[in-house]
Structures are given as structure tokens and as C-alpha cells.
Amino acid sequence: KLTILIYNEAPAIVIEILDNGIGYSQGLREKENVRTHRSHGVDITTERIGQFNKKHTSRITFGIEDRQDQAGTRVWIKVLNIQ
């Protein structure tokens, strides 16, 4: 199951993506056992957000973590100072 939430958390807009999979930490542990593939998704996202933040007065932050309410992953994106 995938849930997408968008809400105002002044002074930011927050986008949350929640799933009910195995969780972020467990997924990382399982990928450690398979060393033939290196995922670049988080690296690319971090780089693009950094480029955006250098060019705009708005700021974006993000994070990935295990859900606290049940099994799964929570990804959050905060956009600050929207003009």
C-alpha cells in the first residue's frame, strides 16, 4: 500500500510518502547481501536538491526513515519559504 500526504506545516509544505513494505533499514540490510548493484537514487536526489537550493530562495529538505506506526518506510520532503 502506498499513501501520499500533502499538508501545510508552517512555514513549510510537507509531502509524505508512506508504504507498508519491509522498511528502509531492513531493505538496506538485504541489499548489503547483494553487492552486484549499487543504488544511486538517494545520491541523485541529494544532488538535485542541493542544486535547487543554490538557485532558489525556497529550500527543500528530505529524509527517509522506517515508519514508527507499522512496518514500512516514510519519505518526507519539506519545501520552505514558498513564494
mmCIF file of C-alpha atoms in Angstrom:
data_model
loop_
_atom_site.group_PDB
_atom_site.id
_atom_site.type_symbol
_atom_site.label_atom_id
_atom_site.label_comp_id
_atom_site.label_asym_id
_atom_site.label_seq_id
_atom_site.Cartn_x
_atom_site.Cartn_y
_atom_site.Cartn_z
ATOM 1 C CA LYS A 1 0.000 0.000 0.000
ATOM 2 C CA LEU A 2 1.289 3.448 -0.883
ATOM 3 C CA THR A 3 -0.053 6.621 0.739
ATOM 4 C CA ILE A 4 0.848 10.169 -0.323
ATOM 5 C CA LEU A 5 0.048 13.056 2.015
ATOM 6 C CA ILE A 6 0.498 16.768 1.328
ATOM 7 C CA TYR A 7 -0.049 19.259 4.129
ATOM 8 C CA ASN A 8 0.912 22.656 5.478
ATOM 9 C CA GLU A 9 3.331 22.673 8.400
ATOM 10 C CA ALA A 10 4.070 26.401 8.521
ATOM 11 C CA PRO A 11 6.382 27.698 7.259
ATOM 12 C CA ALA A 12 6.729 24.617 5.049
ATOM 13 C CA ILE A 13 4.702 22.444 2.742
ATOM 14 C CA VAL A 14 5.297 18.786 3.553
ATOM 15 C CA ILE A 15 4.931 15.834 1.211
ATOM 16 C CA GLU A 16 4.960 12.402 2.852
ATOM 17 C CA ILE A 17 5.125 9.111 1.028
ATOM 18 C CA LEU A 18 4.331 6.088 3.204
ATOM 19 C CA ASP A 19 4.436 2.409 2.327
ATOM 20 C CA ASN A 20 3.848 -0.787 4.252
ATOM 21 C CA GLY A 21 6.796 -2.767 2.923
ATOM 22 C CA ILE A 22 9.718 -4.247 4.857
ATOM 23 C CA GLY A 23 11.066 -0.852 5.945
ATOM 24 C CA TYR A 24 14.060 1.233 4.973
ATOM 25 C CA SER A 25 16.565 -0.299 7.420
ATOM 26 C CA GLN A 26 15.645 -3.863 6.548
ATOM 27 C CA GLY A 27 15.844 -3.047 2.846
ATOM 28 C CA LEU A 28 19.376 -1.682 3.311
ATOM 29 C CA ARG A 29 20.417 -4.821 5.211
ATOM 30 C CA GLU A 30 19.088 -7.058 2.459
ATOM 31 C CA LYS A 31 20.872 -5.028 -0.213
ATOM 32 C CA GLU A 32 24.182 -5.433 1.655
ATOM 33 C CA ASN A 33 23.984 -9.134 0.842
ATOM 34 C CA VAL A 34 23.663 -8.363 -2.885
ATOM 35 C CA ARG A 35 26.783 -6.411 -3.787
ATOM 36 C CA THR A 36 26.372 -6.576 -7.554
ATOM 37 C CA HIS A 37 24.169 -3.462 -7.756
ATOM 38 C CA ARG A 38 24.679 -0.001 -6.240
ATOM 39 C CA SER A 39 21.574 2.170 -5.962
ATOM 40 C CA HIS A 40 22.134 5.854 -6.717
ATOM 41 C CA GLY A 41 18.607 7.161 -6.073
ATOM 42 C CA VAL A 42 19.326 8.906 -2.760
ATOM 43 C CA ASP A 43 22.624 10.328 -4.060
ATOM 44 C CA ILE A 44 20.948 11.761 -7.150
ATOM 45 C CA THR A 45 18.075 13.194 -5.114
ATOM 46 C CA THR A 46 20.500 14.833 -2.651
ATOM 47 C CA GLU A 47 22.481 16.353 -5.522
ATOM 48 C CA ARG A 48 19.390 17.733 -7.271
ATOM 49 C CA ILE A 49 18.005 19.226 -4.066
ATOM 50 C CA GLY A 50 21.392 20.850 -3.443
ATOM 51 C CA GLN A 51 21.347 22.380 -6.918
ATOM 52 C CA PHE A 52 17.796 23.661 -6.387
ATOM 53 C CA ASN A 53 18.692 25.187 -3.011
ATOM 54 C CA LYS A 54 21.663 27.059 -4.537
ATOM 55 C CA LYS A 55 19.461 28.660 -7.213
ATOM 56 C CA HIS A 56 16.274 29.497 -5.286
ATOM 57 C CA THR A 57 15.248 31.285 -2.105
ATOM 58 C CA SER A 58 12.941 28.384 -1.263
ATOM 59 C CA ARG A 59 14.659 25.484 0.477
ATOM 60 C CA ILE A 60 13.975 21.777 0.154
ATOM 61 C CA THR A 61 14.921 19.140 2.715
ATOM 62 C CA PHE A 62 14.100 15.447 2.716
ATOM 63 C CA GLY A 63 14.539 12.281 4.691
ATOM 64 C CA ILE A 64 13.937 8.562 4.570
ATOM 65 C CA GLU A 65 13.193 6.517 7.669
ATOM 66 C CA ASP A 66 11.393 3.486 8.997
ATOM 67 C CA ARG A 67 7.780 4.103 9.925
ATOM 68 C CA GLN A 68 7.090 4.208 13.653
ATOM 69 C CA ASP A 69 3.418 3.210 13.485
ATOM 70 C CA GLN A 70 3.844 -0.010 11.482
ATOM 71 C CA ALA A 71 6.223 -1.832 9.146
ATOM 72 C CA GLY A 72 7.216 0.253 6.144
ATOM 73 C CA THR A 73 9.087 3.323 5.031
ATOM 74 C CA ARG A 74 8.368 7.041 5.379
ATOM 75 C CA VAL A 75 9.852 9.525 2.910
ATOM 76 C CA TRP A 76 9.303 13.201 3.648
ATOM 77 C CA ILE A 77 10.017 16.307 1.598
ATOM 78 C CA LYS A 78 9.733 19.808 3.079
ATOM 79 C CA VAL A 79 9.631 22.904 0.914
ATOM 80 C CA LEU A 80 10.349 26.057 2.961
ATOM 81 C CA ASN A 81 9.728 29.713 2.093
ATOM 82 C CA ILE A 82 7.456 29.125 -0.878
ATOM 83 C CA GLN A 83 6.958 32.369 -2.781
#
